[in-house]
Coordinates of C-alpha atoms and ligand atoms in Angstrom, one line a residue:
M1 CA 29.4 60.0 56.8
T2 CA 31.1 63.0 58.5
D3 CA 35.1 61.6 57.8
K4 CA 34.6 61.6 54.6
K5 CA 34.1 64.9 54.7
P6 CA 37.4 67.2 54.1
L7 CA 38.8 68.7 57.5
T8 CA 38.0 72.9 58.4
E9 CA 40.0 75.6 57.6
V10 CA 40.3 75.5 61.6
E11 CA 42.2 71.9 61.6
K12 CA 44.2 73.2 59.6
V13 CA 45.7 76.2 61.0
K14 CA 46.0 74.3 64.5
A15 CA 48.0 71.6 62.8
A16 CA 50.6 73.7 61.2
S17 CA 50.9 75.8 63.5
H18 CA 53.4 74.2 65.4
L19 CA 51.9 74.1 69.2
L20 CA 49.5 77.2 68.6
R21 CA 53.0 79.9 66.8
G22 CA 52.5 80.4 63.8
T23 CA 53.2 83.5 62.2
I24 CA 51.6 85.3 65.0
A25 CA 54.8 86.9 66.3
Q26 CA 55.6 88.4 62.2
S27 CA 51.6 89.2 61.6
F28 CA 52.2 91.2 66.0
E29 CA 55.6 92.9 63.1
V30 CA 53.9 93.9 59.5
P31 CA 53.2 98.5 60.0
E32 CA 50.2 98.9 56.9
T33 CA 47.3 97.3 59.9
L34 CA 46.9 97.7 63.0
G35 CA 44.7 93.9 62.1
I36 CA 46.6 90.3 62.1
P37 CA 45.4 87.3 59.6
P38 CA 42.8 84.6 60.5
S39 CA 44.6 82.5 60.7
D40 CA 46.8 84.5 63.7
G41 CA 43.5 84.8 64.2
H42 CA 42.8 81.9 65.3
L43 CA 45.4 81.0 66.9
M44 CA 45.5 84.3 68.7
K45 CA 42.0 82.2 70.9
F46 CA 44.5 80.2 72.5
H47 CA 46.4 82.2 73.7
G48 CA 43.4 84.8 75.8
S49 CA 42.5 87.3 72.8
Y50 CA 40.0 88.2 69.1
L51 CA 41.1 90.6 66.8
Q52 CA 37.3 92.4 66.8
D53 CA 36.6 95.7 65.2
D54 CA 34.5 98.8 66.7
R55 CA 31.0 98.5 64.2
D56 CA 29.8 101.3 65.6
L57 CA 32.3 102.8 63.2
R58 CA 32.3 100.4 60.2
D59 CA 30.4 101.3 58.5
E60 CA 32.4 104.9 58.7
R61 CA 35.2 103.8 58.0
A62 CA 35.2 102.2 55.1
Q63 CA 33.2 105.1 53.3
Q64 CA 36.1 106.7 53.7
K65 CA 38.2 103.2 53.2
L66 CA 40.1 102.7 55.4
E67 CA 40.5 99.8 58.0
P68 CA 38.2 98.8 59.8
A69 CA 39.1 100.1 63.6
Y70 CA 41.4 96.7 64.9
S71 CA 41.5 96.3 68.4
F72 CA 42.1 93.5 70.8
M73 CA 39.9 92.2 73.0
L74 CA 41.6 90.2 76.2
R75 CA 40.1 87.2 78.3
T76 CA 41.2 85.9 81.4
R77 CA 41.4 82.9 82.8
L78 CA 39.7 83.2 86.5
P79 CA 39.2 79.9 88.0
G80 CA 36.5 80.1 89.6
G81 CA 36.1 83.7 89.7
V82 CA 38.8 84.5 92.8
C83 CA 40.8 86.9 92.5
S84 CA 42.4 89.0 95.5
P85 CA 43.3 92.2 95.4
T86 CA 46.1 93.5 94.2
Q87 CA 45.1 90.8 90.7
W88 CA 42.2 93.8 91.0
L89 CA 44.5 96.7 90.8
A90 CA 46.2 95.0 87.9
M91 CA 43.6 94.8 86.3
D92 CA 42.2 98.1 86.8
A93 CA 45.9 100.1 85.7
I94 CA 46.0 97.2 82.2
S95 CA 42.2 98.2 81.6
Q96 CA 42.8 102.7 82.2
K97 CA 46.4 102.5 80.7
L98 CA 46.2 99.4 77.9
A99 CA 42.8 99.5 77.1
N100 CA 39.5 100.7 76.5
G101 CA 39.8 101.9 80.2
T102 CA 36.0 99.9 81.3
L103 CA 36.6 95.4 83.1
R104 CA 33.6 93.5 81.9
L105 CA 32.7 90.2 84.3
T106 CA 31.5 87.6 82.2
T107 CA 29.1 85.0 82.4
R108 CA 31.7 82.9 82.9
Q109 CA 33.7 83.7 85.6
A110 CA 36.2 85.5 83.6
F111 CA 38.3 89.5 82.8
Q112 CA 37.3 91.0 79.3
L113 CA 39.3 93.5 78.6
H114 CA 38.6 95.7 74.5
G115 CA 40.1 97.7 72.9
I116 CA 43.9 96.4 73.4
L117 CA 45.4 97.8 70.7
R118 CA 48.0 95.0 68.9
G119 CA 51.3 97.2 70.5
D120 CA 49.8 96.7 73.2
M121 CA 49.2 93.3 74.2
K122 CA 53.4 92.3 74.5
G123 CA 52.2 95.0 77.8
V124 CA 49.0 94.2 79.5
I125 CA 50.3 89.6 79.2
G126 CA 53.5 91.0 80.4
E127 CA 51.5 93.4 83.0
M128 CA 48.7 90.5 84.1
Q129 CA 52.6 88.1 84.7
Q130 CA 53.6 89.9 87.2
V131 CA 50.5 89.1 89.6
M132 CA 50.0 85.2 88.7
L133 CA 47.1 86.3 86.0
D134 CA 47.4 84.6 82.3
S135 CA 45.2 83.8 79.3
I136 CA 46.2 81.3 78.1
A137 CA 43.2 79.0 76.8
A138 CA 40.8 81.6 77.5
C139 CA 39.6 80.8 74.2
G140 CA 40.7 78.9 71.0
D141 CA 39.4 75.0 71.4
V142 CA 40.8 74.1 74.8
N143 CA 39.5 73.8 78.5
R144 CA 37.9 77.4 78.7
N145 CA 38.3 79.3 83.1
V146 CA 36.2 76.9 84.5
M147 CA 33.8 77.2 86.5
C148 CA 33.3 76.5 90.5
N149 CA 30.3 78.4 92.6
P150 CA 32.3 81.0 94.7
N151 CA 30.1 82.2 97.3
P152 CA 32.3 81.1 100.0
V153 CA 29.6 82.3 102.8
D154 CA 27.9 78.1 103.3
S155 CA 30.6 76.7 104.6
S156 CA 34.5 74.9 104.3
L157 CA 33.2 72.2 101.4
H158 CA 33.0 75.6 99.6
H159 CA 36.7 76.5 99.2
E160 CA 37.1 72.8 98.7
A161 CA 35.0 72.7 95.6
S162 CA 36.7 75.6 94.5
Q163 CA 40.1 74.0 94.0
W164 CA 38.9 71.4 92.0
A165 CA 38.2 74.2 90.1
V166 CA 41.5 75.2 90.5
R167 CA 43.1 71.5 90.1
L168 CA 41.2 70.4 86.9
S169 CA 41.9 74.6 84.9
E170 CA 45.2 73.6 85.2
H171 CA 45.3 69.9 84.6
L172 CA 43.6 70.8 81.0
L173 CA 45.9 74.0 80.4
P174 CA 46.8 73.3 76.6
K175 CA 51.4 72.2 78.1
S176 CA 52.4 74.6 74.8
R177 CA 55.0 77.8 75.5
A178 CA 53.9 79.6 73.1
Y179 CA 52.3 81.6 75.5
Y180 CA 55.3 82.1 77.3
E181 CA 57.7 82.7 74.1
L182 CA 55.4 85.0 71.9
W183 CA 54.0 87.6 74.7
L184 CA 57.0 86.9 77.6
D185 CA 60.1 87.0 76.1
G186 CA 60.3 82.9 77.0
E187 CA 62.6 81.1 75.8
K188 CA 62.4 79.7 72.9
V189 CA 61.3 75.4 72.7
S190 CA 63.8 73.6 70.2
G191 CA 62.4 70.5 69.7
G192 CA 60.3 67.8 72.0
E193 CA 57.4 69.7 72.5
E194 CA 54.6 67.6 73.2
E195 CA 51.0 68.0 73.6
P196 CA 50.1 64.8 75.7
L197 CA 46.6 65.7 75.8
Y198 CA 44.6 67.2 73.4
G199 CA 47.2 66.4 70.6
A200 CA 49.1 68.6 67.9
T201 CA 45.0 69.7 67.1
Y202 CA 43.4 70.5 69.9
L203 CA 39.7 69.6 70.5
P204 CA 37.9 69.8 67.5
R205 CA 36.0 72.8 69.2
K206 CA 35.9 74.9 72.7
F207 CA 35.0 72.4 76.0
K208 CA 34.3 74.6 79.2
V209 CA 33.9 73.0 82.5
G210 CA 31.1 74.1 86.2
L211 CA 31.1 72.4 89.1
A212 CA 27.7 73.1 90.9
I213 CA 27.5 72.8 95.5
P214 CA 23.5 72.8 95.5
P215 CA 21.2 74.0 95.7
H216 CA 23.0 76.4 94.4
N217 CA 23.0 76.0 90.4
D218 CA 24.4 79.7 89.5
V219 CA 26.7 77.8 87.2
D220 CA 24.2 76.7 84.5
V221 CA 25.6 73.1 85.5
F222 CA 23.8 71.4 83.2
S223 CA 24.6 74.2 80.1
Q224 CA 28.5 72.9 80.7
D225 CA 29.7 70.1 78.1
L226 CA 31.4 68.3 81.7
G227 CA 30.3 69.5 84.6
F228 CA 30.3 68.6 88.2
I229 CA 27.7 68.1 90.4
A230 CA 29.3 67.8 94.5
I231 CA 28.1 66.2 96.6
I232 CA 27.3 66.4 100.5
E233 CA 27.4 63.7 102.8
A234 CA 27.5 63.9 106.7
G235 CA 29.3 66.8 106.1
Q236 CA 31.8 66.1 104.1
L237 CA 32.3 66.9 100.2
A238 CA 32.2 62.6 98.9
G239 CA 32.3 62.6 95.6
F240 CA 30.7 64.2 91.9
N241 CA 27.7 63.8 90.1
V242 CA 29.4 64.2 86.5
T243 CA 27.3 65.4 82.9
V244 CA 28.4 65.4 80.3
G245 CA 26.7 67.4 77.7
G246 CA 25.5 70.1 77.7
G247 CA 25.5 73.4 75.1
M248 CA 23.5 76.6 74.5
G249 CA 24.8 77.8 70.8
A250 CA 23.3 77.4 68.0
S251 CA 22.3 79.0 64.5
H252 CA 18.3 80.6 63.6
G253 CA 16.5 78.7 61.8
D254 CA 18.3 75.5 61.4
P255 CA 17.3 72.9 63.1
A256 CA 20.8 71.5 62.7
T257 CA 21.9 73.4 65.4
F258 CA 20.3 73.6 68.9
P259 CA 21.2 74.0 73.4
R260 CA 20.9 71.2 75.0
L261 CA 21.2 69.9 78.6
G262 CA 24.0 68.0 79.5
D263 CA 23.0 63.8 80.5
V264 CA 23.8 63.0 84.3
I265 CA 25.9 60.1 84.3
G266 CA 27.5 59.0 87.7
F267 CA 28.5 59.9 89.9
V268 CA 33.0 60.3 91.0
T269 CA 35.1 60.4 93.6
P270 CA 37.4 63.9 94.0
E271 CA 40.4 61.9 93.1
Q272 CA 38.5 60.4 90.7
V273 CA 37.9 63.7 88.7
L274 CA 41.0 65.0 87.7
E275 CA 40.7 61.3 85.3
A276 CA 36.7 61.2 84.7
A277 CA 37.5 65.0 82.7
A278 CA 40.6 63.8 81.0
G279 CA 38.1 60.8 79.2
V280 CA 35.4 63.1 78.7
L281 CA 37.3 65.7 76.8
T282 CA 39.8 62.9 75.0
V283 CA 36.1 61.0 74.3
Q284 CA 35.6 64.7 73.5
R285 CA 39.1 64.6 71.3
D286 CA 38.9 61.9 68.8
F287 CA 34.9 61.6 68.5
G288 CA 34.5 65.3 68.2
D289 CA 33.7 66.4 64.2
R290 CA 36.2 68.1 62.2
T291 CA 34.6 69.1 59.4
N292 CA 31.8 70.9 60.8
R293 CA 32.1 73.8 63.2
K294 CA 28.2 74.3 63.9
H295 CA 28.4 70.5 64.7
A296 CA 31.8 69.6 66.3
R297 CA 30.4 70.5 70.6
L298 CA 30.1 67.5 72.3
K299 CA 26.6 67.7 72.6
Y300 CA 26.1 66.9 68.7
T301 CA 29.2 63.6 69.6
I302 CA 26.4 62.6 72.2
A303 CA 22.8 63.5 70.7
D304 CA 24.8 61.2 67.6
R305 CA 25.9 58.7 69.0
G306 CA 23.7 58.0 72.0
I307 CA 24.7 58.3 75.6
A308 CA 25.4 55.2 76.6
W309 CA 27.5 54.3 74.1
F310 CA 30.1 57.8 75.1
V311 CA 29.3 56.3 78.8
K312 CA 31.4 53.2 77.7
E313 CA 33.6 55.2 75.3
L314 CA 35.3 57.0 78.7
E315 CA 35.0 53.7 81.0
A316 CA 37.1 52.3 78.9
R317 CA 39.4 54.9 79.3
L318 CA 39.1 55.1 83.1
S319 CA 40.6 52.7 84.9
F320 CA 36.8 53.2 87.3
T321 CA 33.9 52.0 86.3
L322 CA 31.3 55.7 87.4
G323 CA 29.4 54.6 90.4
P324 CA 25.6 55.5 90.2
A325 CA 24.3 58.9 90.2
R326 CA 23.9 59.7 93.8
A327 CA 19.9 62.7 94.9
F328 CA 21.0 66.0 94.1
A329 CA 17.8 69.3 94.8
F330 CA 18.9 72.7 93.1
D331 CA 17.0 76.0 94.1
H332 CA 18.3 78.4 92.0
S333 CA 20.2 79.6 89.5
G334 CA 21.1 83.6 90.6
D335 CA 22.9 85.5 93.1
T336 CA 21.4 86.7 97.0
F337 CA 22.6 90.1 97.5
G338 CA 23.9 92.2 99.6
W339 CA 25.9 91.3 103.0
K340 CA 25.8 87.6 104.2
E341 CA 28.1 87.1 107.6
G342 CA 29.7 83.3 106.2
H343 CA 30.2 80.0 108.0
D344 CA 34.1 81.2 109.4
G345 CA 32.3 84.1 111.5
R346 CA 34.1 86.4 107.9
W347 CA 31.6 89.3 106.2
H348 CA 30.5 88.8 102.1
L349 CA 29.1 91.5 100.2
T350 CA 27.3 90.6 96.3
L351 CA 27.4 93.4 95.0
H352 CA 25.1 93.9 91.3
V353 CA 26.9 94.9 88.1
E354 CA 24.4 95.4 85.3
S355 CA 25.5 93.4 82.3
G356 CA 29.0 92.3 84.2
R357 CA 30.1 96.3 82.6
L358 CA 32.4 98.8 85.0
A359 CA 33.6 101.7 84.1
G360 CA 33.5 104.8 85.7
Q361 CA 33.2 105.7 89.1
A362 CA 31.4 102.0 89.7
L363 CA 35.2 101.5 88.9
V364 CA 37.1 103.5 90.8
G365 CA 34.2 102.6 94.1
L366 CA 35.9 99.4 93.9
R367 CA 40.3 100.3 93.5
E368 CA 39.5 102.4 96.8
I369 CA 37.8 99.5 98.3
A370 CA 40.1 96.8 96.8
R371 CA 43.8 98.6 98.1
V372 CA 42.3 98.3 101.7
H373 CA 40.3 94.7 101.5
Q374 CA 42.0 91.8 103.8
G375 CA 40.0 90.1 101.7
D376 CA 39.3 88.5 98.0
F377 CA 37.5 89.6 94.7
R378 CA 34.4 86.9 93.2
L379 CA 33.2 87.0 90.2
T380 CA 29.9 85.7 89.6
S381 CA 28.5 83.6 86.7
N382 CA 26.1 86.3 86.8
Q383 CA 28.9 88.5 86.4
N384 CA 28.4 90.0 89.5
L385 CA 31.4 90.5 92.5
I386 CA 31.5 89.2 95.7
I387 CA 34.0 91.7 98.5
A388 CA 34.5 87.9 100.3
S389 CA 36.3 87.2 103.5
V390 CA 36.2 91.2 105.2
P391 CA 36.9 90.7 108.9
A392 CA 33.5 92.2 110.8
G393 CA 35.5 95.3 112.1
E394 CA 36.7 96.1 107.9
R395 CA 32.8 96.2 106.7
A396 CA 32.0 99.4 107.8
A397 CA 35.0 100.7 106.1
I398 CA 34.2 99.5 102.9
D399 CA 30.3 100.0 103.1
S400 CA 31.3 102.8 103.2
L401 CA 33.0 103.2 99.7
V402 CA 30.1 101.6 98.8
K403 CA 27.6 104.0 98.7
Q404 CA 30.4 107.0 98.2
H405 CA 31.0 105.3 95.6
G406 CA 27.2 103.8 94.5
L407 CA 27.8 100.3 94.2
D408 CA 24.9 100.2 96.0
G409 CA 22.7 99.7 93.1
Y410 CA 21.9 96.5 94.4
A411 CA 19.5 97.2 97.4
R412 CA 17.6 99.0 94.3
A413 CA 17.1 96.5 92.0
T414 CA 14.3 94.9 91.6
P415 CA 14.0 91.7 91.5
L416 CA 14.8 91.6 87.6
K417 CA 17.4 93.1 86.9
Q418 CA 19.0 91.6 89.6
R419 CA 18.5 88.7 88.3
A420 CA 18.9 89.7 84.2
L421 CA 21.8 88.8 82.2
A422 CA 23.2 90.0 78.5
C423 CA 26.0 90.0 76.4
V424 CA 28.3 91.9 75.5
A425 CA 26.9 91.9 71.8
M426 CA 27.7 95.7 70.3
P427 CA 29.9 96.9 69.5
T428 CA 33.0 94.8 69.8
C429 CA 30.7 92.0 69.2
G430 CA 31.8 90.0 65.4
L431 CA 29.3 87.8 65.2
A432 CA 26.3 89.9 67.1
M433 CA 23.3 91.0 65.1
A434 CA 21.1 93.4 67.5
E435 CA 21.8 95.2 70.8
A436 CA 22.6 93.1 74.3
E437 CA 24.2 95.3 76.6
R438 CA 24.0 98.4 76.2
Y439 CA 20.4 98.0 75.4
L440 CA 19.7 96.1 78.8
P441 CA 18.6 98.9 81.4
A442 CA 16.1 100.1 78.2
L443 CA 14.3 96.9 78.1
T444 CA 14.5 96.1 81.7
E445 CA 12.4 99.2 82.9
K446 CA 10.1 98.4 80.3
V447 CA 9.4 95.5 81.3
E448 CA 9.2 96.7 84.9
E449 CA 6.9 98.7 84.0
L450 CA 4.2 95.9 82.3
L451 CA 4.9 94.0 85.7
S452 CA 4.5 97.0 87.5
K453 CA 0.8 96.8 86.1
F454 CA -0.3 94.0 87.2
G455 CA 1.4 94.1 90.4
L456 CA 4.2 91.6 89.7
E457 CA 7.4 93.8 90.4
E458 CA 8.3 92.2 92.9
E459 CA 8.7 88.9 91.2
P460 CA 12.1 87.2 90.6
I461 CA 11.9 86.6 86.9
S462 CA 14.7 85.7 84.9
M463 CA 15.8 87.3 82.1
R464 CA 18.4 86.8 79.8
I465 CA 19.0 88.9 76.1
T466 CA 21.4 87.8 74.2
G467 CA 22.7 89.3 70.5
C468 CA 22.9 86.7 68.7
P469 CA 21.8 83.2 68.8
N470 CA 25.0 81.6 70.3
G471 CA 23.9 81.7 73.5
C472 CA 26.9 83.7 75.8
A473 CA 24.0 84.5 78.5
R474 CA 22.9 81.6 78.8
P475 CA 19.8 83.1 77.3
Y476 CA 17.9 79.0 76.5
L477 CA 18.0 78.9 80.7
A478 CA 16.0 81.6 81.2
E479 CA 12.3 82.7 81.5
I480 CA 12.5 85.4 79.3
A481 CA 15.2 85.0 76.2
L482 CA 15.6 87.8 73.1
V483 CA 17.9 86.2 71.3
G484 CA 19.7 88.9 68.5
K485 CA 18.4 88.1 65.0
A486 CA 18.9 91.8 62.9
P487 CA 18.5 95.8 64.9
G488 CA 15.9 96.0 67.1
R489 CA 14.9 92.8 66.4
Y490 CA 14.5 89.4 68.5
A491 CA 13.2 85.7 68.6
L492 CA 11.6 85.9 71.9
Y493 CA 12.2 82.9 73.5
L494 CA 9.8 81.6 77.5
G495 CA 9.6 78.9 80.3
G496 CA 13.0 78.2 81.9
D497 CA 13.2 77.3 85.2
L498 CA 14.3 79.7 87.7
K499 CA 17.3 76.4 88.4
G500 CA 18.5 76.1 85.2
Q501 CA 17.4 72.6 84.1
R502 CA 14.4 72.9 81.8
L503 CA 15.5 74.6 78.1
N504 CA 12.3 77.5 77.5
R505 CA 10.9 77.3 74.1
L506 CA 10.4 80.4 70.7
V507 CA 7.3 81.7 71.0
E508 CA 8.3 84.3 69.1
E509 CA 11.0 83.7 65.2
N510 CA 11.5 87.9 65.0
V511 CA 9.6 90.5 66.9
D512 CA 10.6 94.4 68.0
E513 CA 10.4 95.5 71.2
A514 CA 6.7 96.3 70.4
G515 CA 5.9 92.6 70.0
V516 CA 8.1 91.8 72.4
M517 CA 5.5 94.1 75.5
A518 CA 2.7 92.5 73.7
T519 CA 3.5 89.1 74.1
L520 CA 4.0 89.8 77.2
E521 CA 1.6 91.6 78.4
P522 CA -1.4 89.5 78.4
L523 CA 1.3 86.2 79.8
F524 CA 1.8 88.5 82.8
A525 CA -2.1 89.2 83.2
A526 CA -2.8 85.6 83.4
Y527 CA 0.7 84.9 85.6
A528 CA -1.1 87.2 87.6
R529 CA -4.5 86.0 87.9
S530 CA -5.1 82.7 87.9
R531 CA -0.7 81.1 88.9
Q532 CA -0.5 79.1 91.5
P533 CA 0.8 79.6 95.3
Q534 CA 4.8 80.0 94.4
E535 CA 4.7 79.3 90.8
P536 CA 8.0 81.1 88.9
F537 CA 6.7 82.2 86.0
G538 CA 8.9 80.1 83.8
D539 CA 6.7 76.9 85.5
F540 CA 2.7 79.0 85.5
F541 CA 4.2 79.1 81.5
V542 CA 4.4 75.9 80.6
R543 CA 1.4 74.8 83.0
T544 CA -1.0 77.2 80.3
A545 CA 0.4 77.2 77.3
Ligands
SRM601 FE1 30.8 83.2 73.6 C1 31.7 83.6 71.0 C2 31.5 86.8 74.4 C3 30.1 83.1 77.4 C4 28.4 80.6 73.4 N1 31.5 84.7 73.2 C5 31.6 85.0 71.8 C6 33.0 85.9 70.9 C7 34.4 85.7 71.2 C8 32.2 86.3 69.8 C9 34.0 85.2 68.9 O1 33.6 84.6 68.6 O2 33.3 86.2 67.5 C10 32.4 87.3 72.2 C11 33.2 88.6 72.1 C12 31.6 89.2 72.5 C13 33.9 90.5 72.9 O3 33.5 91.9 72.5 O4 33.1 90.4 74.2 C14 31.9 85.7 73.4 N2 31.0 84.4 75.2 C15 31.5 86.5 75.9 C16 31.0 86.6 76.7 C17 32.3 87.4 76.9 C18 29.8 86.5 77.3 C19 30.0 87.6 78.4 O5 28.5 88.2 78.1 O6 30.4 87.2 79.8 C20 31.3 85.1 78.1 C21 32.8 85.2 78.4 C22 33.4 83.3 79.0 C23 33.9 83.9 79.1 O7 34.6 84.3 80.5 O8 34.6 82.7 79.2 C24 30.6 83.9 77.1 N3 29.1 82.7 75.2 C25 29.2 82.0 76.7 C26 29.0 80.9 77.3 C27 28.1 81.3 78.4 C28 28.7 79.7 78.7 O9 30.1 78.9 78.9 O10 28.7 79.4 79.7 C29 28.1 80.6 75.5 C30 27.5 79.3 76.0 C31 27.0 77.5 76.7 C32 28.7 77.3 74.9 O11 29.1 77.9 75.4 O12 27.3 76.6 74.6 C33 29.0 81.6 74.2 N4 29.8 82.2 72.2 C34 30.0 81.5 72.1 C35 29.5 80.9 70.9 C36 28.2 79.3 70.6 C37 28.8 78.2 70.7 C38 28.7 77.4 69.8 O13 28.2 75.8 70.4 O14 27.6 77.6 69.0 C39 30.2 81.6 70.2 C40 30.9 81.2 68.5 C41 30.9 80.6 68.3 O15 32.6 79.8 69.8 O16 31.4 80.2 66.8 C42 30.4 82.6 71.0
SF4_602 FE1 28.5 88.4 70.4 FE2 26.1 86.1 70.2 FE3 27.3 86.3 71.8 FE4 26.4 87.6 72.2 S1 26.3 86.2 71.8 S2 28.4 88.2 72.9 S3 26.0 88.7 70.6 S4 28.5 85.6 70.0

C-alpha cells in the first residue's frame, strides 16, 4: 500500500519550510554561486520561479569547469489571461531590463520571463508588484493560473465567467506571507500564520483549474484537474458542469503514467463554485499520493479509487449535492484570428504569436500599441494574443501599428500554423529531451509542404509539439503530436479531435523528421482521397486506422 512507502523529498522540504520560506533568503546571498540549493529550488516554484541553466552552454561550461549558466524563469499569475496596457508595458520593460528581452505567452494564459539573474529577482517581483502583478503560486504544489476563455466578443457572460476565474484564483491562493517577506520587504510574520486550505505541506502535486464557455473549448477543459463548463440558459449563466481528473503528463515507456481526460461529475450553480473547488482540492490534498511524484496528480487518485468514490468523498465535504450534469456541446478548441466586433460594439483583434514567444520587432510593435490602447490585452490558451476592447474610432490606428510592425502574420499563416502549439523546451527547460519551440517553424513548413502535395493546405489540422512527454502544450489532444524523445527524435501521436474531447494514440515510438513525414504522407494521401465531407483529419484517422 502506498501509505507504507516513505514520503518524497519534496514533502519533507515543504514540511520544514515554515510555509515556503526555507532558506531562500540566505541562499540568495551566497556569493560563490549564481544558483541555489535544490531544497530552495523546490520552494521557489511556489513563488513562481524555477532555477534553470542555458542548456546550449552546458557541455562547454562543464568542459571549462565552470558552473552551469544559471538564471531563473519567472511565471506570472494572470487569471483568465487578462492584463492592462500598463501591466503589458511593465512586463515588457522588465523583460528588457532584467530578463532576456523576450516575453513568453504560456499555454495557461500567463507570461513567462526567462534569463533572470539571481540578484535581479527582487527587482523583477518589485516592479511587477507596482502594477499589481504577482507570481504567487504560478508553479509549485498548489492551484496554478486559472484559465478561462478570454474572448470578450460573444457576450457579457464571457466577462461574468472570467470573473469566476479571478475569484477562483484568489480563493485557492496560498495564504503564506513568505512571498511578501522575501521579495517585497514585507514585515516578518512572527507566528500564528496558517494555510487553512492547504495545510503546511500544500498539495501532493500541481493542481490546475480551467473554465470553458461552450462552444469554445480553448482551455482544453478535459485536461484540467478541475474544469468548469459554463452552462448558459435563457441568456443567463445558470452555472457550470464540473469535470475532475484530467491531466497530460506521462513518461515514455511507463504505463503507470498516462494522460487522462477529466470526468464530468455534475452541475453547480455559480454560488457553489468556490465551495466545490475547495472541496475537490482538499480531497486531493488528503488522498493524493505523497510517496511518488509521478503518481501524485488528482488523475491518479481518481483512476486508482474510482470516480464514484471521488464524488462520494467530495459530497461529504460540501454543503450541497451536485446537480445532474447539463447538456453542452463544444465545436472547437482553437482561436479565431483577425478583427471581430463584440456584443458591446467594441472591436477585438486576435494576433497569432508563434509558440507564444514575443521578441524583437513584435515586442516593439506591441509596446507602441500598449501606449495608445484603451482596452486590455488577453492571452489565450493557444499562446496567442487578443488586443481587446478597441473603440471603433481607434481601430485604424491599431491596425496601422499592427501592419507597420509585422504583427499581421495571422492573415498569411496557414490554418496548420495558426493552430500549432509548441512548448518551450530547449534551451531553458531542464526536462527537454528534444527541441520544440525552436523547431516548430521548420516542422510546420515541412508538414505544410506535404499537405499541399495533396491539396490539403487549407485544412485546419491541429499539430502540437513538446520536447518531452510532460505535455506542456497539451499534445495528447492534438490531431498530430510530436513528443520529444531524444535530440531530433520524437514519439508520434495521431487522432485527437478539434474539440479537445479525445486523446490521440501512439503511432510511432521513436522517429526522426523523415520518419514523421514518411508516416504522415500515406495518411494525408488517403485523407485527401477518401475522407467524408467536412471530416477532420483526426476523425478520419480514428475511423480508418
Ligand atoms: Fe509545464 C514542467 C513549461 C503548461 C505539464 N513546464 C514544466 C517546466 C517548469 C520544466 C521543469 O519542471 O523544469 C517547464 C518550464 C520550461 C521553460 O523553460 O520555460 C514548463 N508548462 C510550461 C509552459 C511555459 C509551456 C508553454 O510553452 O507555454 C506552460 C506554462 C503554463 C502556465 O502558465 O502555468 C506549461 N505544463 C503545462 C501544461 C498545459 C496546461 O497546464 O494546460 C501541462 C499539461 C497539463 C498537466 O499538468 O497535466 C504541463 N509541466 C508539465 C509537467 C508534467 C506534470 C505531470 O503531471 O506529470 C511538468 C513536469 C513536472 O511537473 O514534473 C512540467
Ligand atoms: Fe519542458 Fe517537457 Fe514541458 Fe516542453 S513539455 S516545456 S520539454 S517539461
